[in-house]
XYZ file of N, CA and C in Angstrom:
357
model
N 5.313 -15.695 -5.364
C 4.293 -15.601 -4.754
C 3.310 -15.544 -5.777
N 2.299 -16.063 -5.944
C 0.877 -15.860 -6.530
C 0.076 -14.619 -6.040
N -0.652 -13.550 -6.572
C -1.273 -12.550 -6.472
C -2.080 -13.017 -5.217
N -2.670 -11.985 -4.094
C -3.610 -12.120 -3.256
C -4.125 -10.613 -2.731
N -5.443 -11.204 -2.651
C -5.688 -10.031 -1.800
C -7.152 -10.938 -0.156
N -6.727 -10.762 0.857
C -7.421 -10.757 1.678
C -9.090 -9.982 1.159
N -10.018 -11.588 2.284
C -11.016 -11.008 1.894
C -11.603 -9.815 2.379
N -13.051 -9.578 2.284
C -13.394 -8.846 2.807
C -13.063 -6.864 2.758
N -11.533 -6.600 2.005
C -11.125 -4.995 1.618
C -12.558 -4.659 1.032
N -12.826 -3.187 1.336
C -14.077 -2.542 0.134
C -13.086 -0.577 0.845
N -13.362 -0.534 -0.422
C -13.064 1.143 -0.131
C -14.205 2.260 0.039
N -14.232 3.105 1.018
C -15.361 3.915 1.816
C -14.764 5.019 2.224
N -15.665 6.096 2.254
C -15.160 7.559 2.731
C -14.207 7.771 4.009
N -13.231 8.311 3.923
C -12.322 7.980 5.239
C -12.502 9.330 6.125
N -12.175 9.010 7.110
C -12.100 10.495 8.256
C -10.417 11.085 8.005
N -9.481 9.717 7.637
C -8.223 10.412 7.570
C -8.224 11.484 6.433
N -8.644 11.076 5.308
C -8.818 11.840 3.868
C -9.264 11.027 2.603
N -9.937 11.936 2.315
C -11.114 11.325 0.756
C -11.560 9.694 0.900
N -10.811 9.139 0.093
C -11.498 7.828 0.377
C -10.084 6.449 0.978
N -10.748 5.600 1.745
C -9.712 4.855 2.284
C -10.022 3.341 1.909
N -9.470 1.950 2.520
C -9.454 1.011 2.306
C -9.450 0.738 3.893
N -10.650 -0.594 3.959
C -11.650 -0.664 5.209
C -11.234 -2.249 5.294
N -12.244 -2.989 5.972
C -12.396 -4.310 6.272
C -13.348 -4.481 7.225
N -14.402 -6.290 6.515
C -15.205 -6.123 6.834
C -14.936 -7.635 7.581
N -14.387 -7.822 7.573
C -13.325 -8.662 8.695
C -12.503 -8.973 9.507
N -12.152 -9.189 10.591
C -10.645 -8.580 11.393
C -9.802 -9.888 10.905
N -8.682 -9.159 10.698
C -7.313 -9.489 9.936
C -6.209 -9.378 11.309
N -5.729 -10.560 11.465
C -4.627 -10.947 12.364
C -3.286 -10.383 12.139
N -2.347 -9.500 13.071
C -1.269 -9.725 13.035
C -0.714 -10.105 12.134
N 0.242 -9.686 11.389
C 1.088 -10.930 10.289
C 0.197 -11.544 9.085
N -0.650 -11.357 9.209
C -1.659 -11.942 7.716
C -1.519 -11.165 7.085
N -1.565 -11.555 5.554
C -0.439 -10.609 4.155
C -2.282 -10.483 4.069
N -2.245 -8.939 3.570
C -3.717 -8.429 3.327
C -3.432 -8.691 1.889
N -2.606 -7.955 0.974
C -2.496 -8.324 -0.531
C -0.971 -8.212 -0.923
N -1.373 -9.328 -2.319
C 0.215 -9.058 -3.061
C -0.161 -9.095 -3.977
N 0.624 -7.761 -4.853
C 0.498 -7.110 -5.845
C 1.658 -7.259 -6.653
N 1.667 -6.863 -8.222
C 2.508 -6.816 -9.199
C 2.772 -5.171 -9.224
N 4.003 -4.799 -9.636
C 4.706 -3.490 -9.198
C 3.995 -2.785 -10.988
N 3.242 -2.091 -11.450
C 2.836 -1.905 -12.014
C 3.751 -0.847 -13.334
N 4.298 -0.290 -12.295
C 5.538 0.940 -12.883
C 6.509 1.379 -12.094
N 7.520 1.615 -12.662
C 8.972 2.143 -11.471
C 9.114 3.376 -12.408
N 9.014 4.474 -11.314
C 10.203 5.149 -11.898
C 10.656 6.401 -10.984
N 11.675 7.288 -11.992
C 12.646 7.904 -10.787
C 11.956 8.969 -10.224
N 12.254 9.169 -8.876
C 11.930 10.092 -8.160
C 11.361 11.382 -8.543
N 12.684 12.196 -9.599
C 12.499 13.723 -9.930
C 11.429 13.922 -11.817
N 11.295 13.274 -11.766
C 10.287 12.860 -13.140
C 9.253 13.299 -13.046
N 8.901 14.248 -13.785
C 7.949 15.842 -13.396
C 7.078 15.097 -14.238
N 6.992 14.528 -15.261
C 5.142 13.573 -15.831
C 4.968 12.603 -14.817
N 5.798 12.122 -14.085
C 5.105 10.797 -12.613
C 4.727 12.194 -11.353
N 5.455 13.206 -11.435
C 4.609 13.637 -10.316
C 3.966 14.469 -10.725
N 3.609 14.394 -11.493
C 1.980 15.714 -11.709
C 1.174 14.525 -12.284
N 1.640 13.172 -11.859
C 0.325 12.027 -12.176
C -0.864 11.760 -11.549
N -2.144 11.358 -11.644
C -3.096 10.907 -10.769
C -2.378 9.959 -9.893
N -1.168 9.245 -10.384
C -0.787 7.896 -9.837
C 0.043 7.978 -8.428
N 0.130 9.716 -8.259
C 1.235 9.912 -7.255
C 1.124 9.748 -6.019
N -0.101 9.145 -5.375
C -0.834 8.834 -4.170
C -0.828 7.324 -3.999
N -0.518 6.550 -4.887
C -0.152 5.482 -4.653
C 1.017 4.798 -4.777
N 1.948 5.623 -4.851
C 3.564 5.802 -5.029
C 4.151 5.434 -3.495
N 5.252 4.501 -3.846
C 5.817 3.443 -2.325
C 7.384 4.023 -2.731
N 8.281 3.903 -2.286
C 9.974 4.162 -2.577
C 10.645 2.833 -2.475
N 11.156 3.262 -3.066
C 12.063 1.644 -3.485
C 13.334 1.720 -2.550
N 14.111 0.771 -2.447
C 14.887 1.349 -1.336
C 16.052 1.879 -1.734
N 16.255 1.851 -2.825
C 17.463 2.802 -3.497
C 17.037 4.324 -3.068
N 16.166 4.313 -3.176
C 16.437 6.448 -3.272
C 15.631 6.635 -3.941
N 15.960 6.326 -5.283
C 15.914 7.006 -6.521
C 14.774 6.560 -7.753
N 13.670 6.125 -6.866
C 12.293 5.526 -7.439
C 11.404 5.082 -6.756
N 10.078 4.962 -7.907
C 9.138 4.971 -6.872
C 8.338 3.903 -7.521
N 7.554 3.233 -7.081
C 6.466 1.935 -7.775
C 5.364 2.554 -7.212
N 4.052 2.148 -8.513
C 2.885 2.161 -8.070
C 1.966 0.963 -7.789
N 1.247 0.987 -6.725
C 0.491 0.186 -6.373
C -1.029 0.122 -6.813
N -1.091 -1.283 -7.649
C -2.675 -1.700 -8.467
C -3.214 -2.078 -7.187
N -4.385 -2.273 -7.198
C -5.466 -2.853 -6.469
C -5.946 -2.179 -5.537
N -6.300 -2.613 -4.143
C -6.403 -2.032 -2.969
C -5.498 -0.487 -2.233
N -4.578 -1.219 -2.358
C -3.675 -0.881 -1.659
C -3.033 0.511 -2.462
N -3.402 1.087 -3.914
C -2.973 2.063 -4.171
C -3.572 3.054 -3.342
N -5.194 2.822 -2.533
C -6.237 3.689 -1.886
C -5.303 3.607 -0.413
N -4.170 3.696 0.393
C -4.348 3.647 1.080
C -3.936 5.126 1.684
N -4.118 5.355 3.061
C -4.128 6.093 3.083
C -2.781 6.262 4.911
N -2.215 7.755 4.840
C -0.975 7.606 5.856
C -1.726 7.760 7.248
N -0.688 6.791 8.421
C -1.049 7.392 9.220
C 0.619 6.965 10.700
N 0.476 7.835 11.167
C 1.998 7.946 11.750
C 1.840 6.543 12.860
N 0.722 6.028 13.000
C 0.786 4.781 14.034
C 0.055 3.575 12.899
N 0.722 3.344 12.164
C 0.262 2.151 10.786
C -0.123 0.588 11.149
N -1.205 0.161 10.357
C -1.710 -1.325 11.087
C -1.154 -2.239 9.888
N -0.254 -1.474 8.719
C 0.270 -2.300 7.291
C 1.431 -1.979 7.590
N 2.142 -2.855 6.981
C 3.564 -2.744 6.111
C 3.749 -3.553 4.963
N 4.946 -2.895 3.886
C 5.023 -3.989 3.077
C 6.251 -4.293 2.855
N 6.455 -5.045 1.893
C 7.760 -5.466 1.591
C 8.073 -5.495 -0.116
N 9.144 -6.125 -0.322
C 9.453 -5.713 -2.050
C 10.285 -7.199 -2.480
N 9.286 -7.842 -3.278
C 10.702 -8.886 -4.146
C 10.856 -8.201 -5.756
N 12.457 -7.150 -5.321
C 13.039 -6.769 -6.278
C 12.988 -7.948 -7.860
N 13.267 -9.024 -7.498
C 13.476 -10.516 -8.977
C 12.080 -10.617 -9.405
N 11.527 -10.695 -8.660
C 9.963 -10.742 -9.356
C 8.837 -9.655 -9.171
N 9.755 -7.766 -9.003
C 8.585 -6.883 -9.221
C 6.982 -7.220 -8.072
N 7.254 -7.937 -7.226
C 6.039 -8.260 -6.210
C 5.856 -7.649 -4.974
N 5.230 -7.092 -4.888
C 4.888 -6.176 -3.088
C 3.896 -7.043 -2.836
N 4.170 -7.103 -1.347
C 3.724 -8.161 -0.155
C 3.291 -7.042 0.926
N 1.386 -6.419 1.341
C 1.225 -6.063 2.545
C 0.772 -6.903 3.789
N 1.756 -6.968 4.623
C 1.252 -7.331 5.799
C 0.489 -6.326 6.461
N -0.348 -7.191 7.296
C -0.862 -6.290 8.608
C 0.158 -6.318 9.738
N 0.748 -5.324 10.537
C 1.670 -5.473 11.527
C 1.026 -5.124 13.082
N -0.511 -5.109 12.825
C -0.892 -5.146 14.448
C -2.523 -5.485 13.898
N -3.109 -6.149 14.883
C -4.659 -6.607 14.704
C -4.830 -5.792 13.819
N -6.282 -6.128 12.872
C -6.654 -4.616 12.037
C -8.362 -5.541 12.691
N -9.067 -4.329 13.404
C -10.664 -5.010 13.479
C -11.206 -4.354 12.616
N -12.381 -5.308 12.886
C -14.392 -4.870 11.737
C -13.980 -3.608 11.404
N -14.263 -3.764 10.584
C -14.544 -1.710 10.085
C -13.870 -0.981 10.453
N -12.651 -1.415 10.818
C -11.723 0.214 10.796
C -10.504 -0.268 9.922
N -10.192 1.168 9.481
C -9.271 1.510 8.140
C -7.835 0.662 8.470
N -7.519 0.889 7.538
C -6.329 -0.102 6.979
C -4.990 1.108 6.408
N -4.026 1.272 7.086
C -2.980 2.347 6.345
C -1.940 2.069 6.646
N -0.956 3.134 6.485
C 0.102 2.554 6.401
C 1.049 4.070 6.537
N 2.249 4.274 6.468
C 3.427 5.011 6.882
C 3.691 5.429 5.474
N 3.340 6.494 5.245
C 4.085 7.110 3.877
C 5.462 7.714 3.629
N 6.351 7.433 4.956
C 7.557 8.095 5.281
C 8.358 7.059 5.238
N 7.938 5.800 5.306
C 8.821 4.854 5.570
C 9.778 4.761 4.783
N 10.948 3.878 4.618
C 11.753 4.391 3.173
C 11.904 2.708 2.086
N 10.493 1.828 2.032
C 10.493 0.977 1.985
C 11.164 -0.116 2.264
N 11.148 -0.290 3.295
C 12.485 -1.659 3.875
C 11.691 -2.969 3.795
């Protein structure tokens, strides 16, 4: 799959935490929001990694032993216990695909569940 980013995404101050990802357009449930390369894979207990600025943009691998970093806008997503976005990984191609799991209205913050196990 080719790399992709939906139109209308932008970063702005968030009521959840710091900055977040928002949309200028309506996104339908099932729409692909962004397709990104996995830019780094690191072990869970990597001390250098755990203290890095990338900790916020880390997503778990299914093996439960590694994290990977998101590039693009998805590295700025905030957590929600009721997320409107989810992701899947193509391990052979090292590509992550972020898909809307709910309709996302214009000007709404896009978020994920940090605690999800990368399924």
